[in-house]
């Protein structure tokens, strides 16, 4: 089950004395915390969510099983996870970052270029960092460049631009 979990937030600190935790959302859909019923952790722990609310750039989460600040102190730094099946469905042609990292990248002629090691979120479009050659390639995540993404095969096909050479 642990391999089917996806991180949606990181607990940074307790909040107050009643056992709330302050979470940095790691999702583009922070409203998902409002509907969260169970939080999962890497060590196999499951906690029932009593309440969730937005507080500045954080989410404040309260667990039914933990009722004071001392009880939640041990959660500091842990990732809050959900089953993959509970992820918000994305539109066709859109992918979660964790799905892109690790893909093998080929050019349209079939030459292997490397693996995606990181995704930089620049605002206008994501940029895939591909390592495997002499230096990392920065691939803009736009249709003119990324021609195919096949998650089942673990591969991406790109059309290198002339100005990259």
Short mmCIF file of C-alpha atoms in Angstrom, two decimals:
data_model
loop_
_atom_site.label_atom_id
_atom_site.label_comp_id
_atom_site.label_asym_id
_atom_site.label_seq_id
_atom_site.Cartn_x
_atom_site.Cartn_y
_atom_site.Cartn_z
CA UNK A 1 0.00 0.00 0.00
CA UNK A 2 2.84 2.44 0.79
CA UNK A 3 3.98 2.53 -2.85
CA UNK A 4 0.48 3.63 -3.88
CA UNK A 5 0.62 6.75 -1.68
CA UNK A 6 1.29 10.26 -2.93
CA UNK A 7 2.41 13.21 -0.76
CA UNK A 8 0.01 16.16 -0.68
CA UNK A 9 1.54 18.11 2.19
CA UNK A 10 4.38 18.36 4.69
CA UNK A 11 3.84 18.94 8.39
CA UNK A 12 6.09 21.78 9.46
CA UNK A 13 5.04 22.35 13.08
CA UNK A 14 2.34 22.00 15.69
CA UNK A 15 -0.11 24.91 15.78
CA UNK A 16 -1.60 25.95 19.09
CA UNK A 17 -2.17 23.71 22.11
CA UNK A 18 -5.12 21.59 20.91
CA UNK A 19 -3.15 19.31 18.58
CA UNK A 20 -3.48 21.06 15.22
CA UNK A 21 -0.58 20.76 12.79
CA UNK A 22 0.60 23.34 10.27
CA UNK A 23 1.04 21.87 6.78
CA UNK A 24 2.70 23.25 3.65
CA UNK A 25 0.54 22.00 0.76
CA UNK A 26 2.44 20.08 -1.91
CA UNK A 27 -0.53 20.07 -4.23
CA UNK A 28 -2.08 22.43 -6.74
CA UNK A 29 -5.41 21.57 -5.11
CA UNK A 30 -5.12 22.66 -1.45
CA UNK A 31 -8.92 22.58 -1.16
CA UNK A 32 -8.60 18.78 -1.18
CA UNK A 33 -7.69 18.96 2.53
CA UNK A 34 -11.27 20.08 3.29
CA UNK A 35 -12.56 16.66 2.15
CA UNK A 36 -9.69 14.61 3.55
CA UNK A 37 -10.91 11.85 5.87
CA UNK A 38 -7.69 9.88 6.46
CA UNK A 39 -4.03 10.88 6.32
CA UNK A 40 -1.38 8.25 5.63
CA UNK A 41 2.29 8.31 6.61
CA UNK A 42 5.41 6.44 5.43
CA UNK A 43 5.64 4.38 8.61
CA UNK A 44 2.20 2.85 7.94
CA UNK A 45 0.35 5.11 10.38
CA UNK A 46 -3.16 6.26 9.43
CA UNK A 47 -4.83 9.14 11.22
CA UNK A 48 -8.46 10.27 10.97
CA UNK A 49 -8.90 13.92 10.05
CA UNK A 50 -11.21 15.81 12.38
CA UNK A 51 -10.95 19.20 10.67
CA UNK A 52 -8.98 21.16 8.09
CA UNK A 53 -8.82 24.87 7.39
CA UNK A 54 -6.71 27.35 5.47
CA UNK A 55 -4.48 29.66 7.52
CA UNK A 56 -2.38 32.07 5.44
CA UNK A 57 -0.27 29.89 3.11
CA UNK A 58 -0.71 26.84 5.36
CA UNK A 59 -3.35 24.21 6.02
CA UNK A 60 -4.21 23.56 9.66
CA UNK A 61 -5.19 19.94 10.20
CA UNK A 62 -6.59 18.33 13.34
CA UNK A 63 -6.46 14.56 13.86
CA UNK A 64 -9.09 12.77 15.96
CA UNK A 65 -6.50 10.53 17.60
CA UNK A 66 -4.16 13.34 18.73
CA UNK A 67 -5.57 15.89 21.14
CA UNK A 68 -2.69 18.13 22.22
CA UNK A 69 0.51 19.77 21.10
CA UNK A 70 2.74 17.11 22.69
CA UNK A 71 0.91 14.33 20.82
CA UNK A 72 1.53 15.93 17.40
CA UNK A 73 5.11 17.07 17.99
CA UNK A 74 6.43 13.78 16.58
CA UNK A 75 4.73 14.49 13.23
CA UNK A 76 7.00 17.45 12.48
CA UNK A 77 8.65 16.98 9.07
CA UNK A 78 6.43 14.07 8.01
CA UNK A 79 4.66 13.94 4.68
CA UNK A 80 0.87 13.68 4.62
CA UNK A 81 -0.09 11.19 1.94
CA UNK A 82 -3.20 9.91 0.21
CA UNK A 83 -3.84 6.84 -1.94
CA UNK A 84 -3.04 7.43 -5.61
CA UNK A 85 -6.65 6.54 -6.51
CA UNK A 86 -7.82 9.59 -4.51
CA UNK A 87 -5.83 12.11 -6.55
CA UNK A 88 -7.77 14.85 -8.34
CA UNK A 89 -8.13 13.72 -11.97
CA UNK A 90 -6.21 15.95 -14.38
CA UNK A 91 -7.34 16.93 -17.88
CA UNK A 92 -6.07 14.94 -20.85
CA UNK A 93 -2.42 15.71 -21.56
CA UNK A 94 -1.68 16.98 -18.03
CA UNK A 95 0.42 15.04 -15.54
CA UNK A 96 1.46 15.12 -11.92
CA UNK A 97 5.12 15.99 -11.37
CA UNK A 98 5.81 12.64 -9.70
CA UNK A 99 4.60 10.93 -12.89
CA UNK A 100 7.10 12.87 -15.04
CA UNK A 101 10.19 12.43 -12.86
CA UNK A 102 12.04 9.30 -13.90
CA UNK A 103 10.74 9.14 -17.47
CA UNK A 104 13.32 8.18 -20.10
CA UNK A 105 13.60 10.90 -22.74
CA UNK A 106 14.21 10.26 -26.44
CA UNK A 107 14.34 12.59 -29.43
CA UNK A 108 11.99 12.05 -32.38
CA UNK A 109 14.69 9.99 -34.13
CA UNK A 110 14.83 7.56 -31.18
CA UNK A 111 18.13 8.74 -29.65
CA UNK A 112 18.21 8.40 -25.86
CA UNK A 113 18.81 11.77 -24.15
CA UNK A 114 18.53 10.87 -20.46
CA UNK A 115 16.01 10.78 -17.63
CA UNK A 116 13.82 13.50 -16.18
CA UNK A 117 15.33 14.26 -12.76
CA UNK A 118 13.40 17.39 -11.81
CA UNK A 119 10.54 19.62 -12.90
CA UNK A 120 10.98 23.37 -12.52
CA UNK A 121 7.75 25.35 -12.24
CA UNK A 122 8.50 28.66 -13.94
CA UNK A 123 5.04 30.16 -14.10
CA UNK A 124 4.49 30.26 -17.85
CA UNK A 125 5.27 26.56 -18.38
CA UNK A 126 7.08 23.78 -16.55
CA UNK A 127 10.64 22.91 -17.55
CA UNK A 128 11.85 19.31 -17.42
CA UNK A 129 15.44 18.79 -16.28
CA UNK A 130 16.89 15.84 -18.20
CA UNK A 131 20.21 14.36 -17.10
CA UNK A 132 22.21 11.74 -18.95
CA UNK A 133 24.57 13.57 -21.26
CA UNK A 134 27.46 15.96 -20.75
CA UNK A 135 25.22 18.56 -19.20
CA UNK A 136 21.59 18.70 -18.09
CA UNK A 137 19.03 19.54 -20.76
CA UNK A 138 16.24 21.97 -19.92
CA UNK A 139 13.15 20.92 -21.87
CA UNK A 140 10.18 23.32 -21.93
CA UNK A 141 6.93 21.47 -21.30
CA UNK A 142 5.16 22.80 -24.39
CA UNK A 143 3.45 20.93 -27.23
CA UNK A 144 5.95 22.20 -29.82
CA UNK A 145 8.73 20.36 -27.96
CA UNK A 146 7.15 17.48 -26.02
CA UNK A 147 5.61 15.25 -28.65
CA UNK A 148 4.63 12.23 -26.57
CA UNK A 149 4.42 11.12 -22.96
CA UNK A 150 3.76 7.43 -22.34
CA UNK A 151 3.51 6.74 -18.62
CA UNK A 152 2.95 3.01 -19.18
CA UNK A 153 6.22 2.73 -21.11
CA UNK A 154 7.99 5.27 -18.88
CA UNK A 155 9.08 7.42 -21.81
CA UNK A 156 8.87 10.88 -23.29
CA UNK A 157 9.60 11.86 -26.88
CA UNK A 158 10.75 15.40 -27.66
CA UNK A 159 11.58 17.40 -30.75
CA UNK A 160 14.83 19.25 -30.00
CA UNK A 161 14.84 22.84 -31.14
CA UNK A 162 17.57 24.07 -33.51
CA UNK A 163 18.62 26.83 -31.14
CA UNK A 164 19.59 24.21 -28.50
CA UNK A 165 22.60 23.11 -30.51
#
